[in-house]
XYZ file of C-alpha atoms in Angstrom:
740
model
C 0.000 0.000 0.000
C 1.239 3.565 -0.615
C 2.905 5.185 2.338
C 1.361 8.304 3.815
C 2.407 10.504 6.697
C -0.465 9.004 8.669
C 1.155 5.607 8.934
C -0.911 2.602 10.051
C -0.699 1.906 13.767
C 0.968 -1.281 15.044
C -2.503 -2.647 15.792
C -3.689 -1.870 12.259
C -0.557 -3.431 10.767
C -1.307 -6.635 12.628
C -5.058 -6.624 12.159
C -4.920 -5.948 8.408
C -1.819 -8.106 8.017
C -0.044 -5.275 6.195
C 3.244 -7.015 6.977
C 2.320 -9.685 4.445
C 2.225 -7.112 1.659
C 5.747 -6.169 2.723
C 6.961 -9.766 2.376
C 6.945 -11.040 5.967
C 5.291 -14.378 6.696
C 2.967 -14.862 9.652
C 5.637 -16.678 11.658
C 8.271 -14.060 10.824
C 6.009 -11.249 11.976
C 5.363 -13.051 15.253
C 9.130 -13.480 15.667
C 9.569 -9.726 15.210
C 6.963 -9.126 17.941
C 8.823 -11.536 20.215
C 12.203 -9.897 19.570
C 10.889 -6.398 20.235
C 8.624 -7.356 23.106
C 5.933 -5.285 21.405
C 4.260 -4.793 18.043
C 6.456 -3.001 15.468
C 5.407 0.303 13.936
C 5.247 0.794 10.167
C 8.876 1.787 9.704
C 10.149 -1.045 11.894
C 7.996 -3.537 10.015
C 9.544 -2.273 6.793
C 13.072 -2.629 8.176
C 12.486 -6.267 9.084
C 10.650 -7.072 5.859
C 13.511 -5.935 3.653
C 16.333 -7.293 5.819
C 14.601 -10.633 6.203
C 13.850 -10.923 2.493
C 15.576 -13.794 0.711
C 17.600 -11.345 -1.354
C 19.233 -9.810 1.735
C 19.216 -12.584 4.317
C 19.858 -15.804 2.347
C 17.581 -17.409 4.926
C 16.820 -20.336 2.607
C 20.290 -20.884 1.182
C 22.455 -20.389 4.300
C 22.478 -24.111 5.211
C 23.754 -24.901 1.712
C 26.353 -22.148 1.573
C 28.056 -23.725 4.590
C 29.067 -26.601 2.309
C 31.488 -24.405 0.354
C 35.178 -24.336 1.316
C 36.035 -20.736 2.183
C 39.541 -20.995 3.617
C 42.859 -21.265 1.842
C 46.468 -20.179 1.934
C 45.738 -17.143 -0.230
C 42.460 -16.052 1.384
C 42.732 -12.649 3.052
C 38.969 -12.066 3.224
C 36.258 -14.637 2.665
C 32.452 -14.342 2.528
C 30.776 -11.798 4.777
C 32.156 -8.496 3.510
C 31.573 -6.527 0.321
C 33.860 -8.781 -1.731
C 36.417 -11.550 -1.246
C 40.174 -10.986 -1.320
C 43.038 -13.294 -2.341
C 46.772 -12.756 -2.002
C 48.674 -12.648 -5.316
C 52.135 -12.057 -3.850
C 54.335 -8.976 -3.541
C 51.971 -7.548 -0.899
C 49.240 -7.305 -3.552
C 45.767 -8.803 -3.625
C 42.923 -9.414 -6.057
C 39.388 -8.539 -4.963
C 36.296 -9.873 -6.727
C 32.609 -10.658 -6.477
C 29.642 -11.475 -8.712
C 26.006 -10.505 -8.128
C 22.659 -10.732 -9.881
C 20.246 -8.073 -11.065
C 17.769 -10.445 -12.683
C 14.413 -9.147 -11.501
C 15.133 -5.439 -12.137
C 16.479 -6.289 -15.603
C 13.315 -8.208 -16.466
C 11.126 -5.110 -16.095
C 13.526 -2.190 -16.674
C 16.433 -3.791 -18.561
C 18.683 -0.785 -19.160
C 18.661 0.537 -15.605
C 18.467 -2.960 -14.144
C 21.689 -3.975 -15.873
C 23.417 -0.620 -15.357
C 22.763 -0.514 -11.625
C 23.824 -4.140 -11.338
C 27.216 -3.090 -12.664
C 27.295 -0.028 -10.392
C 26.488 -2.070 -7.303
C 29.160 -4.703 -7.858
C 31.774 -2.002 -8.494
C 30.945 -0.430 -5.119
C 31.334 -3.803 -3.415
C 34.900 -3.974 -4.719
C 36.132 -0.458 -4.032
C 34.546 -0.533 -0.565
C 37.237 -3.106 0.273
C 39.969 -0.595 -0.622
C 40.628 -1.937 -4.122
C 40.690 -0.132 -7.443
C 38.233 -1.815 -9.845
C 40.113 -2.936 -12.954
C 37.697 -5.205 -14.842
C 34.046 -6.136 -15.299
C 32.672 -9.434 -16.576
C 29.108 -10.583 -17.092
C 27.106 -13.768 -17.353
C 23.900 -13.333 -19.341
C 20.983 -15.613 -20.199
C 18.109 -14.781 -22.513
C 15.292 -16.643 -24.219
C 14.494 -17.227 -27.885
C 15.795 -14.411 -30.105
C 12.814 -14.887 -32.417
C 10.760 -13.331 -29.616
C 10.584 -9.519 -29.912
C 10.388 -9.059 -26.134
C 13.553 -11.136 -25.694
C 15.363 -9.079 -28.318
C 14.315 -5.897 -26.520
C 15.583 -7.203 -23.163
C 18.846 -8.391 -24.730
C 19.514 -5.086 -26.479
C 18.708 -2.945 -23.444
C 20.672 -5.087 -20.973
C 23.791 -4.973 -23.129
C 23.340 -1.218 -23.565
C 22.977 -0.809 -19.797
C 26.164 -2.746 -19.060
C 28.062 -0.879 -21.770
C 26.677 2.498 -20.796
C 27.660 2.202 -17.153
C 31.004 0.443 -17.605
C 32.166 2.635 -20.485
C 31.216 5.879 -18.734
C 32.865 4.978 -15.454
C 36.034 3.898 -17.249
C 36.312 0.263 -16.200
C 36.831 -2.260 -19.021
C 34.249 -4.989 -19.581
C 36.690 -7.708 -20.583
C 34.771 -10.973 -20.722
C 31.870 -13.129 -19.731
C 29.433 -15.556 -21.237
C 26.137 -15.429 -23.097
C 23.613 -18.202 -23.642
C 20.108 -18.463 -25.046
C 17.355 -20.883 -24.074
C 13.566 -20.811 -23.957
C 13.553 -21.259 -20.161
C 14.790 -17.655 -19.835
C 12.058 -16.141 -22.049
C 10.312 -14.385 -19.183
C 13.179 -14.274 -16.706
C 16.564 -13.216 -18.112
C 19.648 -13.625 -15.948
C 21.935 -10.613 -15.608
C 24.946 -11.403 -13.431
C 27.790 -8.879 -13.156
C 31.275 -9.514 -11.784
C 33.897 -6.945 -10.824
C 37.614 -7.511 -10.203
C 39.875 -5.099 -8.356
C 43.516 -4.904 -7.296
C 44.880 -3.541 -4.035
C 47.776 -3.539 -1.610
C 47.338 -5.563 1.566
C 47.702 -2.468 3.714
C 44.651 -0.825 2.096
C 42.181 -3.562 3.091
C 38.946 -2.160 4.532
C 35.910 -3.803 6.136
C 32.292 -2.806 6.658
C 32.212 -2.582 10.443
C 31.041 0.174 12.785
C 33.724 -0.090 15.471
C 34.428 2.383 18.274
C 31.755 3.701 20.619
C 31.199 7.406 19.954
C 32.667 7.319 16.460
C 30.834 9.234 13.755
C 28.587 7.667 11.136
C 28.703 9.547 7.832
C 26.607 9.341 4.698
C 28.609 9.981 1.510
C 27.751 10.132 -2.174
C 24.536 10.943 -4.001
C 21.265 12.130 -2.477
C 18.486 9.759 -1.486
C 15.361 9.540 -3.622
C 12.342 7.279 -3.832
C 13.814 4.974 -6.488
C 14.471 1.366 -5.567
C 12.239 1.256 -2.493
C 11.456 -2.404 -1.738
C 13.895 -3.538 -4.432
C 15.164 -6.369 -2.250
C 11.686 -7.700 -1.477
C 10.753 -7.398 -5.158
C 13.786 -9.555 -6.007
C 12.533 -12.174 -3.535
C 9.347 -13.052 -5.367
C 8.374 -14.596 -8.666
C 8.029 -12.413 -11.774
C 4.410 -12.150 -12.887
C 2.095 -10.059 -15.031
C 1.973 -7.550 -12.141
C 5.740 -7.049 -12.027
C 5.583 -4.039 -14.343
C 3.719 -2.251 -11.567
C 6.944 -2.388 -9.525
C 9.139 -0.356 -11.869
C 9.707 2.074 -9.000
C 11.559 -0.754 -7.246
C 14.267 -0.502 -9.950
C 17.100 1.874 -9.144
C 18.448 4.554 -11.490
C 22.207 4.767 -11.909
C 24.613 7.624 -12.668
C 28.030 6.299 -13.767
C 29.606 9.762 -13.730
C 28.630 10.171 -10.078
C 29.991 6.695 -9.374
C 33.326 7.599 -10.965
C 33.630 10.484 -8.529
C 32.614 8.211 -5.660
C 35.263 5.629 -6.617
C 38.039 8.209 -6.539
C 36.820 9.847 -3.341
C 36.501 6.553 -1.500
C 39.904 5.314 -2.659
C 41.380 8.559 -1.342
C 39.416 8.028 1.870
C 40.868 4.537 2.379
C 44.322 6.122 2.753
C 43.092 8.272 5.649
C 43.809 6.993 9.143
C 40.427 8.208 10.417
C 38.453 5.631 8.391
C 37.073 2.818 10.563
C 34.570 1.088 8.274
C 32.892 1.506 4.904
C 29.996 -0.248 3.187
C 27.923 0.205 0.058
C 24.232 1.062 0.353
C 23.163 -1.726 -1.993
C 20.161 -3.990 -1.612
C 17.934 -2.609 1.185
C 19.844 0.665 1.109
C 20.579 2.488 4.334
C 18.979 -0.086 6.633
C 21.214 -2.824 5.246
C 24.494 -0.922 5.515
C 23.729 0.468 8.983
C 22.430 -2.727 10.586
C 25.100 -4.976 9.055
C 27.973 -2.673 9.995
C 26.662 -2.488 13.552
C 25.956 -6.219 13.852
C 29.405 -7.244 12.606
C 31.029 -5.052 15.268
C 28.604 -5.962 18.074
C 27.481 -2.361 18.551
C 24.558 -0.099 17.693
C 24.001 3.006 15.587
C 21.902 6.078 16.312
C 20.980 8.085 13.207
C 19.151 11.367 12.724
C 17.250 10.988 9.453
C 16.659 14.746 9.195
C 20.333 14.968 8.168
C 20.103 12.495 5.260
C 20.659 14.313 1.916
C 17.320 14.033 0.090
C 16.534 14.860 -3.503
C 12.770 14.629 -2.979
C 10.537 16.438 -0.524
C 8.684 15.056 2.456
C 10.433 11.694 2.475
C 9.382 9.489 5.385
C 11.702 7.400 7.582
C 10.427 4.286 5.812
C 11.310 5.721 2.407
C 14.732 7.007 3.446
C 15.766 3.738 5.067
C 14.531 1.447 2.279
C 15.491 3.570 -0.732
C 18.030 1.918 -3.007
C 19.172 5.120 -4.683
C 22.564 4.467 -6.222
C 26.096 5.795 -5.698
C 25.882 6.020 -1.889
C 28.104 4.688 0.876
C 27.939 4.617 4.667
C 31.197 5.160 6.532
C 32.305 5.214 10.144
C 35.182 7.522 11.068
C 37.051 8.433 14.224
C 35.229 11.158 16.102
C 36.776 14.546 15.517
C 37.818 13.881 11.914
C 34.565 14.995 10.319
C 35.890 18.154 8.658
C 38.854 16.352 7.109
C 36.575 13.705 5.620
C 34.122 16.315 4.349
C 37.015 18.052 2.613
C 37.936 14.882 0.719
C 34.431 14.444 -0.648
C 33.999 18.159 -1.317
C 36.961 17.974 -3.706
C 34.968 15.425 -5.697
C 31.701 17.353 -5.483
C 29.988 14.793 -3.247
C 27.916 14.859 -0.089
C 29.653 13.864 3.153
C 27.310 14.370 6.074
C 27.577 13.253 9.689
C 24.221 11.553 10.323
C 24.806 9.573 13.499
C 27.157 7.841 15.887
C 28.187 4.404 17.064
C 26.525 3.517 20.377
C 27.136 0.766 22.904
C 23.555 -0.472 22.988
C 23.152 -3.015 20.154
C 20.228 -1.336 18.426
C 19.523 0.615 15.282
C 17.861 3.766 16.612
C 16.333 6.208 14.141
C 15.420 9.783 14.976
C 13.165 11.929 12.784
C 11.784 15.388 13.532
C 12.714 15.140 17.194
C 11.153 11.733 17.766
C 12.492 8.182 17.862
C 10.676 6.535 14.938
C 12.350 3.125 15.121
C 14.453 1.187 17.613
C 15.273 -2.417 16.803
C 18.129 -4.811 17.650
C 20.772 -4.425 14.945
C 21.801 -8.059 15.174
C 18.199 -9.215 14.768
C 17.836 -7.226 11.553
C 20.963 -8.828 10.127
C 20.033 -12.357 11.282
C 16.816 -13.553 9.688
C 15.383 -16.889 10.883
C 16.910 -19.661 8.768
C 14.489 -21.748 6.740
C 15.215 -25.464 6.340
C 13.373 -26.395 3.182
C 12.187 -29.861 2.152
C 13.707 -31.353 -0.981
C 12.476 -34.004 -3.385
C 14.134 -35.772 -6.291
C 12.371 -34.614 -9.478
C 10.677 -37.315 -11.535
C 12.360 -35.798 -14.584
C 15.798 -36.462 -13.089
C 14.921 -40.093 -12.424
C 13.648 -40.475 -15.983
C 16.802 -38.928 -17.442
C 19.019 -41.216 -15.385
C 17.142 -44.251 -16.712
C 16.938 -43.049 -20.319
C 18.857 -44.934 -23.042
C 22.018 -43.277 -24.363
C 21.085 -40.677 -26.951
C 22.740 -41.354 -30.310
C 22.675 -38.657 -32.974
C 21.997 -39.630 -36.562
C 24.055 -37.422 -38.866
C 24.524 -37.835 -42.597
C 26.104 -34.460 -43.397
C 28.997 -33.752 -41.032
C 30.079 -30.478 -42.662
C 26.522 -29.153 -42.740
C 26.014 -30.118 -39.103
C 29.180 -28.284 -38.030
C 28.010 -25.191 -39.902
C 24.536 -25.377 -38.361
C 25.985 -25.896 -34.890
C 28.307 -22.895 -35.054
C 25.446 -20.638 -36.089
C 23.368 -21.425 -33.020
C 23.130 -18.171 -30.969
C 24.806 -19.701 -27.903
C 27.860 -20.814 -29.901
C 27.976 -17.962 -32.409
C 30.316 -14.980 -32.157
C 29.509 -12.543 -29.359
C 31.007 -9.574 -31.215
C 27.620 -7.858 -31.422
C 27.869 -7.600 -27.632
C 31.569 -7.049 -27.040
C 31.993 -4.303 -29.636
C 29.651 -2.195 -27.497
C 32.010 -2.575 -24.527
C 35.150 -0.520 -24.045
C 37.433 -3.384 -23.058
C 40.704 -1.484 -23.519
C 40.104 1.458 -21.181
C 42.770 1.664 -18.422
C 45.134 -0.001 -20.980
C 45.640 -3.092 -18.820
C 43.747 -5.548 -21.013
C 46.076 -8.158 -22.466
C 43.498 -10.677 -23.731
C 40.202 -9.181 -24.867
C 36.827 -10.970 -25.005
C 36.762 -14.040 -27.222
C 39.392 -16.355 -25.759
C 38.971 -18.901 -22.953
C 39.556 -16.250 -20.293
C 40.150 -12.518 -20.274
C 43.539 -11.365 -19.012
C 44.655 -8.058 -17.530
C 48.143 -7.081 -16.433
C 49.008 -6.213 -12.848
C 50.742 -2.885 -13.312
C 54.339 -2.644 -12.214
C 54.851 -6.414 -12.374
C 55.155 -9.170 -14.975
C 52.051 -10.828 -13.530
C 48.591 -11.075 -15.030
C 45.110 -11.969 -13.811
C 42.994 -14.382 -15.843
C 39.227 -14.265 -15.262
C 36.137 -16.032 -16.527
C 32.457 -16.742 -15.860
C 31.026 -20.174 -16.645
C 28.012 -22.435 -16.222
C 26.367 -25.035 -18.449
C 22.831 -24.971 -17.077
C 21.689 -27.869 -19.262
C 24.104 -30.236 -17.546
C 22.830 -29.054 -14.158
C 19.217 -29.439 -15.233
C 19.904 -33.086 -16.144
C 22.132 -33.909 -13.167
C 22.786 -31.065 -10.702
C 25.543 -32.885 -8.790
C 27.567 -33.683 -11.901
C 26.711 -30.356 -13.504
C 27.858 -28.456 -10.423
C 31.238 -30.148 -10.592
C 31.529 -29.369 -14.304
C 30.717 -25.672 -13.808
C 33.739 -25.222 -11.546
C 35.938 -27.503 -13.668
C 35.193 -25.607 -16.872
C 36.028 -22.301 -15.230
C 39.324 -23.740 -13.987
C 40.129 -25.136 -17.455
C 39.548 -21.726 -18.979
C 41.956 -20.150 -16.500
C 44.556 -22.852 -17.180
C 44.171 -22.427 -20.955
C 45.307 -18.834 -20.506
C 48.378 -19.866 -18.536
C 46.897 -19.083 -15.135
C 46.769 -20.917 -11.814
C 43.140 -21.046 -10.594
C 42.957 -19.182 -7.268
C 39.359 -19.009 -6.104
C 35.773 -18.434 -7.094
C 32.786 -16.207 -6.563
C 29.389 -17.637 -7.415
C 25.945 -16.411 -8.403
C 23.395 -19.106 -7.619
C 20.353 -18.554 -9.849
C 17.364 -20.841 -9.243
C 13.588 -20.928 -9.187
C 11.324 -20.877 -6.132
C 12.904 -22.652 -3.137
C 9.480 -23.542 -1.713
C 9.308 -26.070 -4.553
C 11.028 -29.182 -3.087
C 12.342 -30.166 -6.524
C 13.990 -26.780 -7.016
C 15.539 -26.965 -3.555
C 16.881 -30.430 -4.354
C 18.553 -28.963 -7.444
C 20.112 -26.314 -5.234
C 21.369 -28.881 -2.732
C 22.897 -31.175 -5.308
C 24.542 -28.523 -7.475
C 26.077 -26.798 -4.445
C 27.443 -30.155 -3.284
C 28.966 -30.742 -6.698
C 30.497 -27.267 -6.820
C 31.875 -27.596 -3.295
C 33.483 -30.946 -4.099
C 35.176 -29.518 -7.189
C 36.384 -26.458 -5.270
C 38.075 -28.708 -2.722
C 39.822 -30.750 -5.413
C 41.035 -27.670 -7.308
C 41.876 -25.784 -4.099
C 39.756 -22.845 -5.227
C 37.858 -21.551 -2.161
C 34.597 -19.662 -2.512
C 35.405 -16.170 -1.226
C 32.235 -14.269 -2.152
C 28.976 -14.666 -3.982
C 25.281 -14.058 -4.364
C 22.064 -16.080 -4.331
C 19.184 -15.202 -6.646
C 15.997 -17.211 -6.112
C 12.417 -16.925 -7.365
C 13.580 -16.804 -10.977
C 10.226 -17.932 -12.294
C 7.583 -16.517 -14.572
C 4.026 -17.783 -14.287
C 5.297 -20.702 -12.195
C 7.839 -21.752 -14.834
C 11.331 -21.889 -13.339
C 14.553 -21.252 -15.191
C 17.065 -24.066 -15.504
C 19.232 -24.131 -12.360
C 22.078 -21.779 -13.272
C 24.805 -21.469 -10.621
C 27.323 -19.231 -12.376
C 30.989 -19.565 -11.425
C 33.248 -16.527 -11.596
C 36.900 -17.524 -11.280
C 40.174 -15.613 -11.141
C 43.625 -17.066 -11.750
C 47.183 -15.821 -11.491
C 49.590 -15.747 -14.431
C 53.018 -15.442 -12.867
C 54.680 -14.317 -16.108
C 52.742 -12.705 -18.963
C 55.521 -13.868 -21.250
C 53.929 -17.348 -21.007
C 50.403 -16.151 -21.739
C 48.386 -18.417 -24.049
C 45.217 -17.984 -26.101
C 42.978 -20.284 -28.153
C 44.077 -19.200 -31.649
C 46.655 -21.102 -33.694
C 49.879 -19.100 -34.068
C 52.296 -20.738 -36.510
C 52.110 -22.753 -39.691
C 53.526 -26.235 -39.150
C 52.768 -26.439 -35.431
C 51.650 -29.891 -34.331
C 48.033 -30.149 -33.167
C 47.239 -32.402 -30.209
C 43.989 -33.461 -28.635
C 44.348 -34.156 -24.910
C 41.825 -36.715 -23.682
C 39.651 -39.231 -25.515
C 36.086 -38.544 -26.574
C 33.280 -40.805 -25.365
C 29.738 -40.887 -26.803
C 28.420 -38.405 -24.217
C 25.770 -36.196 -25.787
C 23.271 -35.586 -22.981
C 22.745 -31.828 -22.665
C 25.179 -31.182 -25.509
C 24.866 -28.347 -27.989
C 24.344 -30.985 -30.687
C 21.459 -32.646 -28.839
C 19.731 -29.347 -28.146
C 20.086 -28.322 -31.795
C 18.760 -31.595 -33.194
C 16.164 -32.490 -30.546
C 15.233 -29.046 -29.286
C 15.796 -30.112 -25.673
C 18.304 -31.723 -23.314
C 17.725 -35.260 -22.106
C 19.496 -38.262 -20.628
C 22.715 -38.047 -18.649
C 25.248 -35.248 -19.047
C 28.960 -36.025 -19.352
C 30.538 -37.573 -16.264
C 33.588 -35.850 -14.806
C 36.463 -37.440 -12.929
C 37.700 -34.576 -10.760
C 41.051 -36.202 -10.013
C 41.718 -36.726 -13.723
C 40.564 -33.170 -14.392
C 43.007 -31.794 -11.818
C 45.848 -33.934 -13.155
C 45.339 -32.687 -16.704
C 45.000 -29.092 -15.591
C 48.318 -29.348 -13.748
C 50.027 -30.994 -16.740
C 48.728 -28.487 -19.285
C 49.645 -25.555 -17.033
C 53.123 -27.003 -16.572
C 53.558 -27.289 -20.352
C 52.456 -23.682 -20.800
C 54.803 -22.387 -18.122
C 57.714 -24.295 -19.655
C 57.033 -22.676 -23.025
C 56.097 -25.890 -24.836
C 52.843 -24.723 -26.425
C 51.670 -22.111 -28.924
C 47.935 -22.239 -28.175
C 45.531 -24.020 -25.844
C 41.747 -24.271 -25.993
C 39.420 -26.340 -23.847
C 36.808 -28.601 -25.438
C 33.413 -27.710 -23.996
C 30.155 -26.682 -25.659
C 30.135 -27.860 -29.257
C 33.046 -30.244 -28.669
C 36.049 -30.495 -30.976
C 34.132 -29.049 -33.931
C 33.568 -25.755 -32.132
C 37.070 -25.685 -30.622
C 38.803 -26.242 -33.964
C 36.777 -23.469 -35.559
C 37.564 -21.103 -32.674
C 41.273 -21.826 -33.146
C 41.297 -20.662 -36.787
C 38.734 -17.858 -36.751
C 40.422 -14.469 -36.893
C 43.651 -15.996 -38.224
C 45.132 -16.858 -41.612
C 45.469 -20.502 -40.674
C 43.648 -23.748 -41.256
C 44.186 -27.269 -39.981
C 44.831 -30.750 -41.322
C 43.534 -33.338 -38.833
C 43.469 -37.146 -38.877
C 41.492 -39.435 -36.571
C 40.879 -43.160 -36.258
C 37.721 -42.691 -34.233
C 34.005 -42.359 -34.847
C 33.565 -38.947 -36.538
C 30.335 -37.954 -34.760
C 31.763 -38.750 -31.327
C 35.096 -37.103 -32.085
C 33.547 -33.921 -33.448
C 30.529 -33.331 -31.214
C 30.953 -35.166 -27.916
C 31.334 -32.921 -24.878
C 33.405 -35.349 -22.810
C 35.133 -33.425 -20.046
C 38.809 -32.725 -19.261
C 39.853 -32.310 -22.905
C 42.024 -29.731 -24.675
C 43.049 -28.744 -28.194
C 46.715 -27.721 -28.161
C 49.154 -26.533 -30.822
C 52.862 -27.191 -30.211
C 55.992 -26.084 -32.077
C 57.389 -29.053 -34.014
C 60.728 -28.779 -32.204
C 59.049 -29.160 -28.787
C 56.832 -32.166 -29.432
C 58.849 -34.588 -27.322
C 58.949 -32.242 -24.354
C 55.218 -31.623 -24.592
C 54.368 -35.321 -24.872
C 56.529 -36.069 -21.840
C 54.693 -33.408 -19.827
C 51.061 -34.034 -20.818
C 49.892 -37.619 -20.563
C 47.061 -38.576 -22.877
C 48.043 -36.078 -25.572
C 47.395 -37.588 -29.007
C 48.888 -36.097 -32.173
C 46.006 -35.177 -34.469
C 47.585 -33.117 -37.253
C 49.163 -29.785 -38.008
C 48.424 -26.104 -38.488
C 48.313 -25.117 -42.165
C 48.382 -21.809 -43.974
C 45.080 -22.535 -45.587
C 41.465 -21.432 -45.709
C 40.297 -24.959 -44.918
C 39.847 -27.140 -41.868
C 40.424 -30.655 -43.178
C 39.288 -33.540 -40.971
C 40.009 -37.079 -42.090
C 38.394 -40.162 -40.554
C 38.678 -43.822 -41.496
C 35.320 -43.814 -43.254
C 35.062 -40.240 -44.566
C 36.589 -36.784 -44.703
C 35.191 -33.366 -43.868
C 36.343 -30.095 -45.398
C 35.230 -26.797 -43.894
C 35.905 -23.446 -45.575
C 37.061 -20.992 -42.937
C 36.013 -17.714 -44.666
C 32.411 -18.773 -45.288
C 32.025 -20.493 -41.940
C 33.501 -17.546 -40.056
C 31.337 -15.024 -41.883
C 28.151 -16.841 -40.935
C 29.379 -17.421 -37.362
C 30.103 -13.724 -36.903
C 26.786 -12.576 -38.334
C 24.313 -14.556 -36.243
C 23.550 -12.067 -33.468
C 23.715 -9.009 -35.727
C 21.247 -10.632 -38.069
C 18.915 -11.630 -35.246
C 19.005 -8.159 -33.701
C 18.276 -6.448 -37.018
C 14.902 -8.215 -37.167
C 11.870 -5.973 -36.781
C 10.502 -5.863 -33.247
C-alpha cells in the first residue's frame, strides 16, 4: 500500500496483516513481535521485511552455503564483507565478487543492468581496491521473440553504458540463449579489483562514539522495496513495480570511486559499506551487527533529492552511488574536505553507540528502535527437498545417439546457433581497452589483464552449463567449476578461487531446492579438489515466470594468477607447421550437448561424467607445459566439442588445420566429454610436450590454408574458414536487425 504521513498503527498493521504485503510471513512477523517485546510500527515492520527478504538474508540458502570451502592459503577475506580478497604475492591482492540483477532487468532492462554493474563495483572499491575489470554472465530466451530481443539489447546497452562511462573495461563473460529464460533473463555482473594488503577495509562500525557519515549521491524514492521485489516470482503484475528498480549515474559513481579510494588512505576511516540492496537499513544494521554495537541516526540529516520523504522511504530507498562510513570522532571536517573535492555529499548523520540497536530519529522523535543483530540475522528456513521425476527419468533413459549424414553441414549449423555464435555484437559495445591493462580481450577462454608494475597477469572467466545441471545437478555443479578452472589454465593461469551467483527458481518447490542442494554439493566438491575456495557470492531465487522456473544456473566466476605474462596463451593457432594435439579421448556423451539441443530441441538423458582427479591432473600438466614454453595455443573442449574448438582456433587468423582421426567422426567432433584440450605445439618441442602431458594424441598440423580438413577412417570433412567464419560472426547481428 502507498505510504502516507499518517502511517498505520501497530494494531492496524497486525489486524490488516499489512506485513504480508511487505513480504513477511505470519511466523516471521510473530518473531519480530517476540524480539521487540511489542508490536512493530510501520517503519520497523519495513526494516524487518527488507532485511529478512531472501535477497538480503539468504535465509533459505544459508544451510547450503556452509558446504562451500572458504579458507585457503591465499584467502585474506572470505564471505561476509563486500567482496572476497586473495593474495597474489608482492603484498598485492585481487578482490572480486559477482552478483545478480535479474528481476530489475526483467522489467527495466537498461537501468536494471546498469545498476547491477554499479552495485558490484561499489562492493569492490569498498574493500579498498581499485576496480580494474568487469565481466558478465547473461541468459536470454528465444531471439525470435521480440520481447527477448528488446531485453537483450537494453541489458547490453545498460552494461556498456555504465562500464564505459565509469572507465572500467568490460573484458569478458558468457552469453547463452534458451527458452527457459524467455520471461526471466539472468543478468549477473562480476567486478575484479587490485589492491595492496595495507589498504584492506571492512564494513564494520567499530568504536563507541565514532561518527557515522553518509557519503555520495542524495536519497530519492527509487528502488524502495527492491530487495523484497527480487525475492518473489516475476508475474504479469511485475511491471507495476518499476519504482523498485534503481536509477544509476556512472559519472557520479566515478567520482565516488576516486573519493573513497582517497578516503581509504586516511587513518580516520574505521569502516565503509555500500548502500546496496535494502539501502541504508542494510548498511547500517550490518555494519553495527558485525562489530557488536549499535548506531543512532538522525534521518533529518540524510541528503534528500525529494521532498517530504518518510523514515520508511529514506531507510529502504536503493538510490545508487551512496556509501555509509564510520570515522574516528573529531575527523569529520577532514573527511568532508575529501568528498567536497569530488563534489559529493559527506554528512555526519549519526554515531556508534554501545547499545546493540539501530535507533532512528526523525523530527525530534524516535521513529524506530530495533536490535541491529536481529535485523541482520533472519530466521533460517530449512526447506524440504524431493528428487524430481524428470531427473529419475533422465538417469534411466537410453544413451542418446545422434543420426548425422552431413557432417560439414552439421558443423556449420551448430556454429550458427546463438549460444555458440560470435559474441562480437555484444563485445563491440564494450570498451574493453580502457585503463590499458587488457592483455586478452573478449573471445578467448579467459580474459587477461596485467598487474601494473609487475610481470604478472590476472585471468578471469564466468562459466556455467545450465543444461548439464538441469539433467544432473551434482555432476553439472562439478563441471561448472571444472570448466572455469580449465579456462583459466588455458590462458596460462593458476586457478585461485571463485565467486558464485546461484540462480534458481522458487525454493518452496522441493524439486527446485533439491537442485540447489545437489549442485552446491557438486560445486563444493570440485572447489576442494582444485583448491579454489569460494570467497564471495550471491544467491538469486524466485527466478520464475508464471510458475515456470529457469534451468538451475549457478554461475561460477573464477580468477587465476599468471606469474609471467611472457607465457600467456590464447585459443588461436599461431604458426604454420605447429603440431596439433587433442588431450583426452572422446566418449559418446551427448546428454545436454549443444548438438542434442540443436537436433532435438531439448536436453535429455545423462550429461557427461567428470572425474575430478583426472581433471586436476590434466589441468596441472597443461599448465606445466604452458609455463615451460612448450605450447603455442591451448583451448578447452566444452560446448560444441572439438568441432567448435577447432573453428575457434582458426577464426580471426590466416590458418587452417589438417587433422586425422581413427575414431568415430560424430563422437570425435561433437561429444562434450570433459577434461579435454586442443593444443598446438611447435614441431621442435613435441617430445617435451608429450613427456609433460599424458594422454596427448597427435592429431595433425596447423596449415596456412582457408580450410579445416578432418580425415576419418570412413570419410573426410572439409570446412571453408572464410564462409564459416562469416556466418558465425553474423548470427547475433542478423537476429538483432529483425523488426521488433
